[in-house]
XYZ file of C-alpha atoms in Angstrom:
411
model
C 0.388 -0.084 0.682
C 2.088 3.216 -0.785
C 2.872 5.731 2.007
C 0.510 8.707 0.293
C -2.352 6.981 1.681
C -1.565 6.672 5.246
C -3.148 9.413 7.136
C -3.183 10.773 10.833
C -6.710 10.893 10.569
C -9.809 10.105 8.352
C -12.719 11.969 8.978
C -15.535 9.890 6.963
C -19.395 11.064 5.682
C -18.874 14.801 6.629
C -21.481 16.297 4.502
C -19.638 19.952 3.213
C -21.760 23.114 2.521
C -21.014 22.986 -1.214
C -21.568 19.512 -1.675
C -23.754 17.287 -2.450
C -23.067 14.288 -0.948
C -20.463 13.790 2.239
C -17.050 13.460 1.729
C -13.956 10.993 3.774
C -11.231 14.268 4.393
C -7.824 13.338 5.024
C -5.516 14.472 7.342
C -1.379 14.046 7.811
C 0.342 16.528 10.222
C -2.015 18.519 11.515
C -3.085 19.538 8.536
C -5.649 19.063 5.628
C -4.036 16.518 2.742
C -7.225 15.719 0.984
C -11.022 15.753 0.139
C -11.913 12.265 -1.317
C -9.795 9.819 -0.666
C -7.011 7.828 -3.005
C -6.661 4.168 -3.075
C -5.837 2.568 -0.421
C -6.598 5.380 2.000
C -5.735 4.268 5.532
C -5.801 5.369 8.793
C -7.319 6.314 12.415
C -10.678 7.302 10.873
C -13.605 9.083 12.963
C -17.128 8.887 11.156
C -18.521 12.492 11.331
C -21.903 10.626 10.321
C -23.405 12.348 7.719
C -23.162 15.606 9.461
C -23.267 18.854 8.917
C -19.134 19.783 8.552
C -18.064 23.291 8.913
C -14.783 24.783 9.854
C -14.106 25.596 13.074
C -15.574 29.127 14.354
C -13.726 32.244 14.394
C -14.277 34.775 17.065
C -13.093 38.393 16.191
C -13.953 40.216 19.557
C -13.801 39.037 23.260
C -12.644 40.636 26.357
C -11.414 37.505 28.476
C -9.621 40.458 30.768
C -12.833 41.009 32.224
C -15.618 37.770 31.904
C -17.239 36.276 34.463
C -17.684 39.532 36.609
C -20.683 38.813 37.993
C -21.287 39.612 41.489
C -18.164 41.846 42.097
C -20.148 44.462 41.290
C -23.553 45.637 40.853
C -25.065 45.183 37.878
C -28.398 47.595 37.843
C -26.185 49.771 34.793
C -27.883 52.351 32.624
C -25.422 53.099 30.119
C -22.016 52.196 28.378
C -20.318 54.506 30.765
C -21.484 52.654 33.821
C -20.496 50.038 32.649
C -16.647 51.000 32.289
C -16.716 52.341 35.823
C -17.764 49.677 37.296
C -15.292 47.605 35.662
C -12.600 50.266 36.005
C -12.648 49.882 40.151
C -12.228 46.401 40.080
C -9.247 46.007 37.634
C -6.763 47.086 40.245
C -7.239 43.845 42.499
C -7.328 41.701 39.110
C -4.731 39.687 39.614
C -2.486 37.882 36.710
C -4.181 33.655 38.519
C -7.750 35.810 38.587
C -7.876 37.080 35.389
C -6.150 33.463 33.916
C -9.200 31.797 35.593
C -11.749 33.763 34.451
C -10.771 33.788 31.028
C -10.144 30.081 31.138
C -13.773 30.029 31.815
C -14.601 31.593 29.030
C -12.227 29.534 26.210
C -13.353 26.565 27.827
C -16.904 27.716 26.996
C -15.811 28.866 23.459
C -13.997 25.446 23.038
C -16.943 23.657 23.474
C -19.277 25.523 21.509
C -16.748 25.196 17.917
C -14.228 28.040 18.107
C -10.730 27.277 17.055
C -9.851 30.915 16.262
C -10.581 33.836 18.954
C -8.896 37.958 18.602
C -9.294 38.946 22.796
C -9.292 42.529 23.945
C -7.265 43.423 26.348
C -7.251 46.360 28.250
C -3.900 48.335 29.250
C -3.532 51.027 31.439
C -1.886 52.138 34.669
C -4.932 50.163 36.620
C -4.758 47.029 35.438
C -1.204 47.031 34.254
C 0.279 44.619 32.558
C -1.381 41.741 34.601
C -4.247 40.650 32.747
C -1.829 40.837 30.237
C 0.575 38.514 30.821
C -3.185 36.451 31.935
C -4.112 36.225 28.083
C -0.585 35.402 26.899
C 0.040 32.765 29.094
C -3.976 31.078 28.300
C -2.599 31.967 24.392
C 0.141 29.242 25.396
C -1.676 27.096 27.560
C -4.751 26.433 25.145
C -3.120 26.371 22.028
C -3.736 22.631 21.976
C -7.094 23.941 21.422
C -7.742 27.254 19.923
C -5.117 29.842 18.275
C -5.474 33.355 20.291
C -4.898 36.920 19.382
C -4.047 39.504 21.480
C -5.026 43.541 21.113
C -3.819 45.701 23.944
C -6.070 48.474 24.044
C -6.576 52.049 26.082
C -10.578 50.933 27.516
C -10.455 54.239 29.348
C -8.577 56.409 26.987
C -4.994 57.376 26.039
C -4.178 61.088 25.292
C -6.223 61.753 28.450
C -4.411 58.676 30.665
C -1.001 58.891 31.412
C 1.071 56.351 31.451
C -1.215 54.141 29.416
C 1.240 54.212 26.209
C 4.447 53.757 27.367
C 2.406 50.394 29.401
C 1.021 49.419 25.364
C 4.185 50.432 24.039
C 5.729 47.385 26.773
C 3.210 44.983 25.816
C 3.581 45.520 22.191
C 7.562 44.920 22.512
C 6.307 42.045 24.786
C 4.750 39.463 22.112
C 0.345 41.173 21.814
C -0.273 40.848 17.804
C -2.131 44.020 17.763
C -3.016 47.324 19.079
C -6.734 48.516 19.827
C -8.397 51.995 20.196
C -11.244 53.322 22.026
C -11.257 56.896 20.967
C -15.078 57.516 22.487
C -13.390 57.795 25.801
C -10.456 59.751 25.555
C -10.306 63.892 25.751
C -8.764 64.316 22.312
C -10.357 61.643 19.682
C -8.481 62.582 16.897
C -5.303 62.821 18.617
C -5.532 58.880 20.308
C -6.689 58.042 16.642
C -3.282 59.237 14.292
C -0.907 57.994 17.812
C -2.450 54.863 17.132
C -1.527 54.648 13.737
C 1.763 55.622 14.574
C 2.801 53.067 17.126
C 1.012 50.997 14.732
C 3.488 51.536 11.421
C 6.069 51.202 14.055
C 5.839 48.048 14.806
C 3.673 46.165 12.096
C 0.740 45.823 13.848
C -3.153 45.456 12.504
C -5.196 47.169 14.392
C -8.716 46.759 15.876
C -11.464 50.496 17.540
C -14.090 50.290 19.219
C -16.123 53.053 17.778
C -19.162 55.334 17.894
C -21.068 53.461 20.070
C -24.212 55.327 20.939
C -27.047 56.017 18.737
C -26.508 59.473 17.577
C -25.459 59.788 14.006
C -25.224 63.847 14.683
C -21.194 62.846 14.977
C -18.603 60.112 14.378
C -14.791 58.761 14.259
C -15.656 56.265 11.236
C -14.358 59.180 8.505
C -11.236 59.397 10.622
C -10.186 56.818 11.033
C -11.189 55.069 7.388
C -8.600 58.387 6.504
C -5.824 57.927 8.513
C -6.284 53.907 7.266
C -5.656 55.295 3.422
C -3.242 58.055 4.349
C -1.142 55.072 6.105
C -1.641 52.916 3.101
C -3.491 49.967 6.097
C -6.285 49.175 4.049
C -7.366 45.047 5.219
C -5.286 46.140 8.400
C -8.154 47.940 10.434
C -11.080 46.785 12.031
C -13.561 48.448 13.657
C -16.113 47.605 16.571
C -19.908 48.263 17.585
C -20.314 51.009 14.955
C -23.801 51.384 16.346
C -24.643 54.530 14.711
C -24.521 52.837 11.348
C -28.280 51.337 12.324
C -29.265 54.506 12.643
C -29.035 55.959 9.311
C -31.443 56.081 6.880
C -30.914 54.161 4.079
C -28.817 56.007 1.817
C -26.418 57.139 4.150
C -26.441 53.889 5.310
C -24.977 52.606 1.811
C -22.830 55.584 1.622
C -21.204 54.806 5.303
C -20.862 51.118 3.530
C -19.029 52.609 0.331
C -16.938 54.509 2.214
C -15.820 51.306 4.354
C -15.582 49.128 1.977
C -13.446 51.450 -0.320
C -10.795 51.961 2.779
C -10.454 48.268 3.658
C -11.768 48.810 6.583
C -13.791 46.234 8.334
C -16.383 46.266 11.106
C -17.168 43.442 14.173
C -21.169 43.660 14.714
C -21.195 42.949 19.575
C -25.299 41.946 19.226
C -25.416 41.467 22.480
C -23.267 43.679 24.328
C -24.929 46.165 21.482
C -28.192 45.000 22.336
C -28.046 45.272 26.227
C -26.711 49.021 26.374
C -28.060 51.076 23.711
C -31.421 52.270 23.634
C -31.681 52.230 27.163
C -33.284 55.545 27.753
C -36.364 54.907 25.828
C -39.602 53.738 27.524
C -40.767 52.175 24.604
C -40.807 51.166 21.025
C -36.808 50.581 22.052
C -34.102 50.835 18.620
C -32.858 48.054 18.578
C -28.928 49.570 17.836
C -27.933 46.786 15.607
C -25.686 47.346 12.645
C -26.915 44.998 9.742
C -23.492 43.453 9.286
C -24.822 41.189 6.493
C -26.245 44.326 4.605
C -22.774 45.916 4.492
C -21.094 42.530 3.256
C -23.389 43.199 0.086
C -21.503 46.332 -0.496
C -17.877 44.610 0.168
C -17.415 45.234 3.587
C -16.007 42.744 5.460
C -17.640 41.923 8.880
C -17.839 39.490 11.490
C -19.895 38.363 14.322
C -18.890 37.899 17.853
C -18.724 37.813 21.578
C -17.476 40.863 23.295
C -18.592 40.054 26.875
C -19.474 36.562 29.216
C -20.930 37.468 32.203
C -20.081 41.242 33.393
C -21.603 44.630 33.266
C -21.614 44.877 29.724
C -22.600 42.135 29.057
C -24.506 39.855 31.314
C -25.352 36.558 29.498
C -23.356 34.645 27.720
C -22.225 30.566 26.431
C -19.762 31.501 23.885
C -21.658 30.126 21.688
C -20.464 31.944 18.319
C -23.583 29.826 16.210
C -26.358 30.968 19.362
C -24.853 34.203 18.553
C -24.979 34.425 14.654
C -28.818 32.672 15.113
C -29.443 35.879 18.183
C -28.422 38.130 15.578
C -29.847 36.727 12.214
C -33.572 36.823 14.422
C -32.846 40.449 15.549
C -32.358 41.934 12.239
C -35.247 39.790 10.561
C -33.000 37.728 8.413
C -34.722 35.188 6.636
C -33.831 31.839 4.990
C -31.980 32.773 2.470
C -29.450 34.772 4.317
C -28.836 32.031 6.554
C -25.853 31.077 4.741
C -24.454 34.837 4.870
C -25.169 35.149 8.978
C -22.984 31.898 9.112
C -19.848 33.716 6.931
C -19.994 36.549 9.618
C -18.263 33.889 12.135
C -16.278 31.816 9.899
C -15.293 33.286 6.079
C -15.606 36.731 6.969
C -14.454 36.735 10.435
C -11.254 34.810 9.290
C -10.691 37.189 6.154
C -10.744 40.032 8.999
C -8.230 38.879 10.986
C -5.537 38.139 7.984
C -5.565 34.110 8.461
C -4.759 33.286 5.075
C -4.479 29.462 6.072
C -9.002 29.179 7.004
C -11.444 26.874 5.642
C -12.257 22.701 4.152
C -9.260 23.218 1.413
C -5.999 20.952 1.784
C -3.466 22.703 2.889
C -4.676 23.925 5.188
C -5.128 23.393 9.108
C -7.164 20.422 9.556
C -9.963 22.651 12.192
C -13.204 21.093 11.801
C -16.629 21.326 14.129
C -19.566 18.466 13.272
C -22.533 19.841 13.954
C -25.484 17.774 15.248
C -28.036 18.379 11.955
C -27.388 16.787 8.312
C -27.136 19.872 6.883
C -25.044 22.917 6.955
C -28.043 25.415 6.105
C -29.688 24.354 8.916
C -27.220 24.237 11.511
C -27.924 28.517 12.421
C -31.863 27.738 12.244
C -31.715 24.367 14.483
C -28.647 26.315 16.644
C -26.735 22.172 15.844
C -24.506 21.841 18.670
C -20.938 20.819 17.820
C -20.739 17.153 18.611
C -17.050 16.833 17.768
C -14.486 19.612 17.324
C -11.356 19.319 15.935
C -7.498 21.553 16.211
C -5.317 20.774 13.845
C -6.206 17.346 12.467
C -6.690 16.201 16.651
C -9.924 15.775 18.614
C -10.820 18.654 21.288
C -14.289 17.776 22.148
C -16.780 15.255 22.250
C -20.774 15.357 23.151
C -22.906 12.867 22.974
C -25.760 13.269 20.593
C -29.700 13.864 22.795
C -31.438 10.947 22.825
C -35.043 10.641 24.183
C -36.076 8.238 26.747
C -39.824 7.566 25.229
C -42.005 5.536 27.262
């Protein structure tokens, strides 16, 4: 039997999104060797049972450092500013061990729900110091068996108005942070923050990811300045923005114009449904606005978009199980997405976020890492509607999750 037919893993009866019938996938040295096996193929086999198989989910925006804080502070917060203040009061007491334990709790949930790639934002400032960053660095290393984590350090409470923050950000970048984030709306000089962060990103040759325009007032925004500087610095494809709930308050013509600006500037956008809905529109007594930017409509204009988790069990979002499939389903419900666009919503937690994170080795294609999630449904198109549970997850060809299908005990 030829050696070329020997595999480290064979995933049998996998139903892919673009396949008319189940196929067998051969894995060698952690990578997809072939889709459809050659004669004489052999190796350890796992049967997907004809179930839907997707590439691992990609979460572009999570805050592992401030997750799972329920019970540590009051949670009757009525605004974004209230949530920021509540966490700020706790940050001085964060220890590396504490942040590690809470972050690990979220990573365990995310892995079990099929996430294999993640970008975690980490607050770096004089209150948190570099303790949270050190904890997420350790988690990145310790969980590499199941998930790849990018670390984005950012100034949650401002940069130009918070002495000492810039030096800490620079120290984190020198110590291995993968990219740099921003939060202009908390800065006393938002434009100066944007300018300085672009300069720092260029100095370290890293991408940028901004928290941006997180309210429902369309009369002003920082989006235009971020797009302008993206073009000025030649950073197209290397800048992402998160939230941008202002876009949900625009009439169609202005929304389309903003979409064209994003597409032409090469700026990607992440919608964070759980937090965006929980924190916006709270001043309304009735007919409450959703505050959810229509990512699938932006994609139609050529904008790279994703849907992500953001916060889990804290003042920003006192819910969450780190399931991206649930988040995509939640988004589809709120955005009133019909069945014809269910596939587009799946793209928002798979291929599009992979593009946002510049993952050139993503997807079920020969040569790419063998990262799969096997879902408890026969067709990939049904996964979103049914909220199908992951039955198996694989990272680089090694099985990392096993879940037994539920059984009904009929009389």
